[in-house]
Amino acid sequence: MKKMLGMAAAIALTAGAAAAGEKWDMPMAYSDSNFHTQNGKAFARCVSKGTGGELEITVHGGGSLFKGGEIKRAIQTGQVQIGERLLSAHQNEEAIFGIDNIPFIATSFDASEKLFAATRPTLEKILHEQNLHLLYSVPWPPQGFYFKKEVNEVADMKGIKFRSYNSSTAKLAELTGMVPVQIEAAEISQAFATGVAEAMISSGATGYDRKVWESLTHFYEVDGWLPRNSVMINKDAWDDLDDNMKNVLNGCADLAAYSGLWRSKQYTDFTMEGLASNGMKVGAASDKLVGELQEIGETMTAEWLNAAGETGQAVVSAYKEATKND
Ligand code: PCA
């Protein structure tokens, strides 16, 4: 509430400011219809209104300005001032970026928020070292498997060409006997149509956005993890803002975090129904498959903890402590 009042005061202070202001570009990697992109656009409108037009942010969705894999670097180097990225795709730089992609550590929206809360201070510090400042972070819906055949156990996955979106999903493919091929969400419809890939793990959201029913037939709910998109700003651009501007951006970021979470929850049910009504078989993965995946998840968790060292282990301990009564 305090933050909201702060934001209202900031709006009042800046509302009369001259209209011709600074213009920023905000690249985002996912389709215009996706809830992250819609949320980013609402954030940009909030900033524009809140600063009385002194700062106008233009969202470029669908990887149209920079592709997903290029966005983080573009912000770091100041090619753009702000943008959104799936940070787990950069865990080769810092293991902490991949904490939200550890299988089965946080499998609900509630757990994802708690994991993020435990991670945020460490994450912010590491991002600052990379000339980035974190504004807000929004989870994708829970992750499940897409195939073009019935799959009841890991043995059924052997040799399948599996579309991955980061090193964790590639590792999961290897551990289940599949063949990973990294492809941006913006390009998966074509990859499935041409047979470059035949399966993936993702949310109902991405399957729906990319109309994967045109090529695939089954969606198995696994709720493996909820990876997050982070909206980050170049730290020099952030430091150059005056306090009123920072207040507006922080207020809009708090709103975006809240509304993004809400949109993600809403989109989960909507897209599950959408996949089914377009002819896909949607349902829970078999107990056998889930059991096998959990074992693989334990291997991946141990590997992550090892790579993350003391800092990462401290974050996981803090998260476990915060959720021990859940
Ligand atoms: N969609 C994104 C990342 C996670 C998700 O649900 C993708 O498939 O690329």
Short mmCIF file of C-alpha atoms and ligand atoms in Angstrom, two decimals:
data_model
loop_
_atom_site.label_atom_id
_atom_site.label_comp_id
_atom_site.label_asym_id
_atom_site.label_seq_id
_atom_site.Cartn_x
_atom_site.Cartn_y
_atom_site.Cartn_z
CA MET A 1 0.00 0.00 0.00
CA LYS A 2 2.82 2.35 0.89
CA LYS A 3 4.36 1.72 -2.50
CA MET A 4 1.06 2.49 -4.22
CA LEU A 5 0.80 5.81 -2.38
CA GLY A 6 4.36 6.58 -3.38
CA MET A 7 3.44 5.90 -6.94
CA ALA A 8 0.36 8.12 -6.81
CA ALA A 9 2.51 10.94 -5.41
CA ALA A 10 5.07 10.41 -8.16
CA ILE A 11 2.35 10.57 -10.79
CA ALA A 12 1.01 13.79 -9.29
CA LEU A 13 4.49 15.31 -9.33
CA THR A 14 5.25 14.45 -12.91
CA ALA A 15 1.81 14.65 -14.47
CA GLY A 16 2.24 18.24 -15.60
CA ALA A 17 5.61 17.65 -17.22
CA ALA A 18 6.24 18.42 -20.87
CA ALA A 19 4.95 15.78 -23.26
CA ALA A 20 8.00 15.42 -25.50
CA GLY A 21 10.12 13.01 -23.54
CA GLU A 22 12.65 10.30 -23.79
CA LYS A 23 11.88 7.23 -25.92
CA TRP A 24 13.01 3.73 -25.03
CA ASP A 25 12.67 0.46 -26.91
CA MET A 26 11.71 -2.70 -25.05
CA PRO A 27 12.38 -5.97 -26.91
CA MET A 28 10.40 -9.03 -25.85
CA ALA A 29 10.80 -12.51 -27.36
CA TYR A 30 7.28 -13.95 -27.26
CA SER A 31 4.27 -13.49 -29.49
CA ASP A 32 2.13 -10.36 -29.28
CA SER A 33 -0.82 -12.42 -28.08
CA ASN A 34 1.17 -13.88 -25.18
CA PHE A 35 0.32 -12.65 -21.68
CA HIS A 36 3.92 -11.59 -20.95
CA THR A 37 3.86 -9.32 -23.98
CA GLN A 38 0.43 -7.93 -23.10
CA ASN A 39 1.64 -7.33 -19.57
CA GLY A 40 4.78 -5.59 -20.86
CA LYS A 41 2.62 -3.31 -22.97
CA ALA A 42 0.48 -2.44 -19.94
CA PHE A 43 3.69 -1.72 -18.02
CA ALA A 44 4.86 0.61 -20.81
CA ARG A 45 1.51 2.46 -20.76
CA CYS A 46 1.77 2.81 -16.98
CA VAL A 47 5.23 4.38 -17.30
CA SER A 48 4.08 6.70 -20.04
CA LYS A 49 1.06 7.89 -18.01
CA GLY A 50 2.98 7.97 -14.76
CA THR A 51 5.74 10.18 -16.13
CA GLY A 52 3.31 12.45 -17.98
CA GLY A 53 4.93 11.38 -21.26
CA GLU A 54 8.48 12.14 -20.11
CA LEU A 55 9.40 8.54 -20.73
CA GLU A 56 7.76 6.56 -23.53
CA ILE A 57 8.54 2.85 -23.81
CA THR A 58 7.78 1.01 -27.06
CA VAL A 59 7.39 -2.76 -26.75
CA HIS A 60 8.65 -4.87 -29.67
CA GLY A 61 7.12 -8.34 -29.28
CA GLY A 62 7.79 -11.65 -31.00
CA GLY A 63 11.57 -11.19 -31.12
CA SER A 64 11.06 -8.52 -33.80
CA LEU A 65 13.77 -6.15 -32.55
CA PHE A 66 16.11 -8.69 -30.91
CA LYS A 67 15.61 -12.43 -30.67
CA GLY A 68 15.30 -13.95 -27.21
CA GLY A 69 18.91 -15.07 -27.14
CA GLU A 70 20.17 -11.56 -27.90
CA ILE A 71 18.01 -9.50 -25.56
CA LYS A 72 20.04 -9.71 -22.37
CA ARG A 73 23.24 -8.60 -24.07
CA ALA A 74 21.41 -5.80 -25.89
CA ILE A 75 20.29 -4.37 -22.54
CA GLN A 76 23.67 -4.87 -20.87
CA THR A 77 25.50 -3.03 -23.63
CA GLY A 78 22.94 -0.24 -23.88
CA GLN A 79 21.73 -1.08 -27.41
CA VAL A 80 18.33 -0.85 -25.75
CA GLN A 81 17.55 0.50 -22.32
CA ILE A 82 15.06 -2.16 -21.21
CA GLY A 83 13.84 -5.62 -22.22
CA GLU A 84 12.50 -8.97 -21.11
CA ARG A 85 14.35 -12.29 -21.00
CA LEU A 86 13.97 -15.85 -19.75
CA LEU A 87 16.96 -15.70 -17.42
CA SER A 88 17.32 -19.47 -17.07
CA ALA A 89 18.63 -19.51 -20.64
CA HIS A 90 21.75 -17.79 -19.27
CA GLN A 91 22.61 -20.17 -16.47
CA ASN A 92 25.90 -21.00 -18.14
CA GLU A 93 26.97 -17.48 -17.04
CA GLU A 94 25.66 -17.76 -13.47
CA ALA A 95 23.95 -20.84 -12.03
CA ILE A 96 21.55 -18.65 -10.02
CA PHE A 97 19.86 -17.61 -13.30
CA GLY A 98 18.65 -21.20 -13.61
CA ILE A 99 17.18 -21.63 -10.15
CA ASP A 100 13.62 -21.42 -11.51
CA ASN A 101 14.33 -24.30 -13.89
CA ILE A 102 15.38 -26.91 -11.33
CA PRO A 103 12.88 -29.75 -11.84
CA PHE A 104 10.30 -30.18 -9.07
CA ILE A 105 11.77 -27.63 -6.66
CA ALA A 106 8.83 -25.21 -7.02
CA THR A 107 5.88 -26.61 -8.94
CA SER A 108 3.02 -24.18 -8.22
CA PHE A 109 2.50 -20.44 -8.68
CA ASP A 110 2.67 -19.98 -4.94
CA ALA A 111 5.95 -21.89 -4.64
CA SER A 112 7.38 -20.04 -7.64
CA GLU A 113 6.70 -16.68 -5.96
CA LYS A 114 8.36 -17.87 -2.75
CA LEU A 115 11.38 -19.17 -4.61
CA PHE A 116 11.66 -15.86 -6.40
CA ALA A 117 11.38 -13.92 -3.12
CA ALA A 118 14.21 -16.02 -1.65
CA THR A 119 16.31 -15.53 -4.80
CA ARG A 120 15.72 -11.86 -5.50
CA PRO A 121 18.41 -10.23 -3.30
CA THR A 122 21.14 -12.50 -4.68
CA LEU A 123 19.83 -12.21 -8.22
CA GLU A 124 19.77 -8.40 -8.06
CA LYS A 125 23.34 -8.30 -6.81
CA ILE A 126 24.61 -10.53 -9.60
CA LEU A 127 22.64 -8.61 -12.23
CA HIS A 128 24.12 -5.33 -10.96
CA GLU A 129 27.57 -6.79 -11.55
CA GLN A 130 26.45 -7.33 -15.16
CA ASN A 131 25.21 -3.74 -15.52
CA LEU A 132 21.56 -4.81 -15.25
CA HIS A 133 18.83 -3.75 -12.84
CA LEU A 134 15.85 -6.04 -12.28
CA LEU A 135 12.43 -4.40 -12.46
CA TYR A 136 9.98 -7.28 -12.29
CA SER A 137 9.67 -11.00 -12.92
CA VAL A 138 6.65 -13.05 -14.02
CA PRO A 139 6.31 -16.85 -14.06
CA TRP A 140 5.28 -18.92 -17.04
CA PRO A 141 2.54 -21.47 -16.30
CA PRO A 142 3.68 -24.93 -15.10
CA GLN A 143 5.67 -26.94 -17.63
CA GLY A 144 4.42 -30.12 -19.30
CA PHE A 145 5.40 -32.36 -22.22
CA TYR A 146 4.19 -32.10 -25.80
CA PHE A 147 4.48 -35.12 -28.12
CA LYS A 148 3.03 -36.40 -31.37
CA LYS A 149 2.29 -39.84 -29.91
CA GLU A 150 1.21 -41.42 -26.64
CA VAL A 151 4.02 -41.47 -24.07
CA ASN A 152 3.63 -43.35 -20.79
CA GLU A 153 7.21 -43.77 -19.64
CA VAL A 154 10.70 -42.49 -20.32
CA ALA A 155 11.44 -45.49 -22.57
CA ASP A 156 8.78 -44.18 -25.01
CA MET A 157 10.85 -41.01 -25.52
CA LYS A 158 13.92 -42.66 -26.96
CA GLY A 159 15.37 -40.89 -29.99
CA ILE A 160 12.69 -38.17 -30.21
CA LYS A 161 13.90 -34.79 -31.53
CA PHE A 162 13.18 -32.52 -28.59
CA ARG A 163 12.93 -28.76 -28.79
CA SER A 164 14.78 -27.19 -25.83
CA TYR A 165 14.75 -23.55 -24.70
CA ASN A 166 17.75 -23.54 -22.35
CA SER A 167 20.54 -25.80 -21.10
CA SER A 168 18.31 -27.41 -18.43
CA THR A 169 15.72 -28.52 -20.94
CA ALA A 170 18.50 -29.80 -23.20
CA LYS A 171 19.91 -31.76 -20.26
CA LEU A 172 16.48 -33.18 -19.50
CA ALA A 173 16.26 -34.38 -23.10
CA GLU A 174 19.61 -36.12 -22.82
CA LEU A 175 18.69 -37.80 -19.54
CA THR A 176 15.48 -39.12 -21.07
CA GLY A 177 17.19 -40.46 -24.21
CA MET A 178 15.93 -37.73 -26.52
CA VAL A 179 17.89 -35.52 -28.91
CA PRO A 180 17.80 -31.83 -27.96
CA VAL A 181 17.60 -29.02 -30.49
CA GLN A 182 17.47 -25.45 -29.17
CA ILE A 183 14.77 -23.34 -30.83
CA GLU A 184 13.25 -19.99 -29.87
CA ALA A 185 9.55 -20.01 -29.05
CA ALA A 186 8.93 -17.65 -31.98
CA GLU A 187 10.17 -20.36 -34.37
CA ILE A 188 8.65 -23.55 -33.02
CA SER A 189 5.56 -23.76 -35.24
CA GLN A 190 7.84 -24.08 -38.25
CA ALA A 191 10.21 -26.47 -36.46
CA PHE A 192 7.33 -28.82 -35.68
CA ALA A 193 5.78 -28.49 -39.11
CA THR A 194 9.05 -29.39 -40.85
CA GLY A 195 9.98 -32.17 -38.41
CA VAL A 196 13.12 -30.40 -37.11
CA ALA A 197 11.56 -31.04 -33.69
CA GLU A 198 8.85 -33.49 -32.59
CA ALA A 199 8.35 -32.72 -28.91
CA MET A 200 9.05 -30.15 -26.21
CA ILE A 201 8.48 -29.25 -22.59
CA SER A 202 6.76 -25.91 -22.17
CA SER A 203 3.60 -24.29 -20.85
CA GLY A 204 0.12 -24.61 -22.27
CA ALA A 205 0.63 -20.93 -23.06
CA THR A 206 3.42 -21.43 -25.58
CA GLY A 207 1.73 -24.43 -27.19
CA TYR A 208 -1.41 -22.37 -27.58
CA ASP A 209 0.36 -19.23 -28.84
CA ARG A 210 2.19 -21.28 -31.48
CA LYS A 211 -0.84 -23.44 -32.44
CA VAL A 212 1.15 -26.64 -31.94
CA TRP A 213 -1.96 -28.75 -32.52
CA GLU A 214 -1.20 -28.32 -36.20
CA SER A 215 1.69 -30.79 -35.70
CA LEU A 216 1.49 -32.36 -32.23
CA THR A 217 -1.17 -34.46 -30.55
CA HIS A 218 -0.55 -34.91 -26.79
CA PHE A 219 0.03 -32.59 -23.85
CA TYR A 220 1.00 -34.23 -20.55
CA GLU A 221 0.77 -32.13 -17.40
CA VAL A 222 3.90 -32.61 -15.35
CA ASP A 223 4.17 -29.29 -13.47
CA GLY A 224 7.92 -29.70 -13.55
CA TRP A 225 8.75 -26.05 -12.82
CA LEU A 226 7.63 -22.51 -13.66
CA PRO A 227 10.43 -20.64 -15.44
CA ARG A 228 10.27 -16.86 -15.19
CA ASN A 229 10.69 -13.92 -17.52
CA SER A 230 12.59 -10.98 -16.06
CA VAL A 231 12.20 -7.39 -17.17
CA MET A 232 15.55 -5.69 -16.77
CA ILE A 233 16.89 -2.24 -17.40
CA ASN A 234 20.42 -1.14 -18.27
CA LYS A 235 21.93 -0.11 -14.94
CA ASP A 236 23.49 3.10 -16.31
CA ALA A 237 20.08 4.13 -17.70
CA TRP A 238 18.54 3.33 -14.31
CA ASP A 239 21.15 5.30 -12.38
CA ASP A 240 20.58 8.31 -14.64
CA LEU A 241 16.89 8.52 -13.73
CA ASP A 242 15.79 10.96 -11.05
CA ASP A 243 13.91 9.74 -8.00
CA ASN A 244 10.48 10.64 -9.39
CA MET A 245 11.10 8.56 -12.49
CA LYS A 246 12.44 5.68 -10.43
CA ASN A 247 9.32 5.82 -8.25
CA VAL A 248 7.06 5.61 -11.29
CA LEU A 249 9.04 2.71 -12.78
CA ASN A 250 9.04 0.87 -9.45
CA GLY A 251 5.31 1.43 -9.00
CA CYS A 252 4.55 0.22 -12.53
CA ALA A 253 6.91 -2.73 -12.01
CA ASP A 254 5.07 -3.75 -8.82
CA LEU A 255 1.77 -3.58 -10.69
CA ALA A 256 3.23 -5.59 -13.58
CA ALA A 257 4.54 -8.29 -11.24
CA TYR A 258 1.11 -8.57 -9.67
CA SER A 259 -0.91 -8.46 -12.87
CA GLY A 260 1.57 -10.72 -14.70
CA LEU A 261 1.13 -13.42 -12.08
CA TRP A 262 -2.62 -13.06 -12.35
CA ARG A 263 -2.51 -13.22 -16.16
CA SER A 264 -0.28 -16.30 -16.02
CA LYS A 265 -2.79 -18.10 -13.78
CA GLN A 266 -5.71 -17.11 -15.99
CA TYR A 267 -3.88 -18.11 -19.14
CA THR A 268 -3.11 -21.56 -17.72
CA ASP A 269 -6.76 -22.70 -17.71
CA PHE A 270 -7.61 -20.81 -20.87
CA THR A 271 -4.81 -22.42 -22.87
CA MET A 272 -5.38 -25.94 -21.51
CA GLU A 273 -8.95 -25.67 -22.77
CA GLY A 274 -7.67 -24.16 -26.01
CA LEU A 275 -5.30 -27.07 -26.66
CA ALA A 276 -8.08 -29.58 -25.99
CA SER A 277 -10.69 -27.79 -28.08
CA ASN A 278 -8.23 -27.78 -30.98
CA GLY A 279 -8.03 -31.55 -30.82
CA MET A 280 -5.09 -32.30 -28.53
CA LYS A 281 -5.26 -34.97 -25.84
CA VAL A 282 -4.61 -33.06 -22.62
CA GLY A 283 -4.16 -34.81 -19.30
CA ALA A 284 -1.91 -35.78 -16.42
CA ALA A 285 1.30 -37.72 -17.12
CA SER A 286 1.24 -41.33 -15.90
CA ASP A 287 2.49 -42.11 -12.39
CA LYS A 288 5.29 -44.14 -13.90
CA LEU A 289 6.49 -41.25 -16.06
CA VAL A 290 6.24 -38.76 -13.20
CA GLY A 291 8.22 -41.10 -10.93
CA GLU A 292 10.96 -41.49 -13.52
CA LEU A 293 11.08 -37.75 -14.12
CA GLN A 294 11.36 -37.10 -10.40
CA GLU A 295 14.44 -39.30 -10.26
CA ILE A 296 15.97 -37.41 -13.15
CA GLY A 297 14.99 -34.21 -11.34
CA GLU A 298 17.03 -35.29 -8.32
CA THR A 299 20.10 -35.77 -10.48
CA MET A 300 19.59 -32.34 -12.04
CA THR A 301 19.04 -30.71 -8.64
CA ALA A 302 22.28 -32.18 -7.30
CA GLU A 303 24.14 -30.95 -10.38
CA TRP A 304 22.69 -27.47 -10.04
CA LEU A 305 23.53 -27.23 -6.33
CA ASN A 306 27.05 -28.27 -7.15
CA ALA A 307 27.40 -25.67 -9.92
CA ALA A 308 25.76 -22.92 -7.84
CA GLY A 309 28.13 -23.30 -4.88
CA GLU A 310 27.50 -21.70 -1.50
CA THR A 311 25.50 -18.74 -2.80
CA GLY A 312 22.98 -20.91 -4.60
CA GLN A 313 22.81 -23.41 -1.77
CA ALA A 314 22.04 -20.58 0.68
CA VAL A 315 19.15 -19.42 -1.51
CA VAL A 316 17.69 -22.93 -1.73
CA SER A 317 18.03 -23.31 2.06
CA ALA A 318 16.26 -19.98 2.61
CA TYR A 319 13.48 -21.08 0.26
CA LYS A 320 13.12 -24.46 2.01
CA GLU A 321 13.00 -22.72 5.39
CA ALA A 322 10.30 -20.31 4.14
CA THR A 323 8.16 -23.16 2.81
CA LYS A 324 8.72 -25.85 5.42
CA ASN A 325 5.16 -25.60 6.74
CA ASP A 326 3.47 -25.45 3.32
N1 PCA B 1 7.38 -20.92 -22.77
C1 PCA B 1 8.69 -20.54 -23.17
C2 PCA B 1 9.54 -20.73 -21.96
C3 PCA B 1 8.72 -21.44 -20.99
C4 PCA B 1 7.36 -21.47 -21.55
O1 PCA B 1 6.36 -21.88 -20.99
C5 PCA B 1 9.21 -21.37 -24.29
O2 PCA B 1 8.69 -22.47 -24.53
O3 PCA B 1 10.16 -20.95 -24.93
#
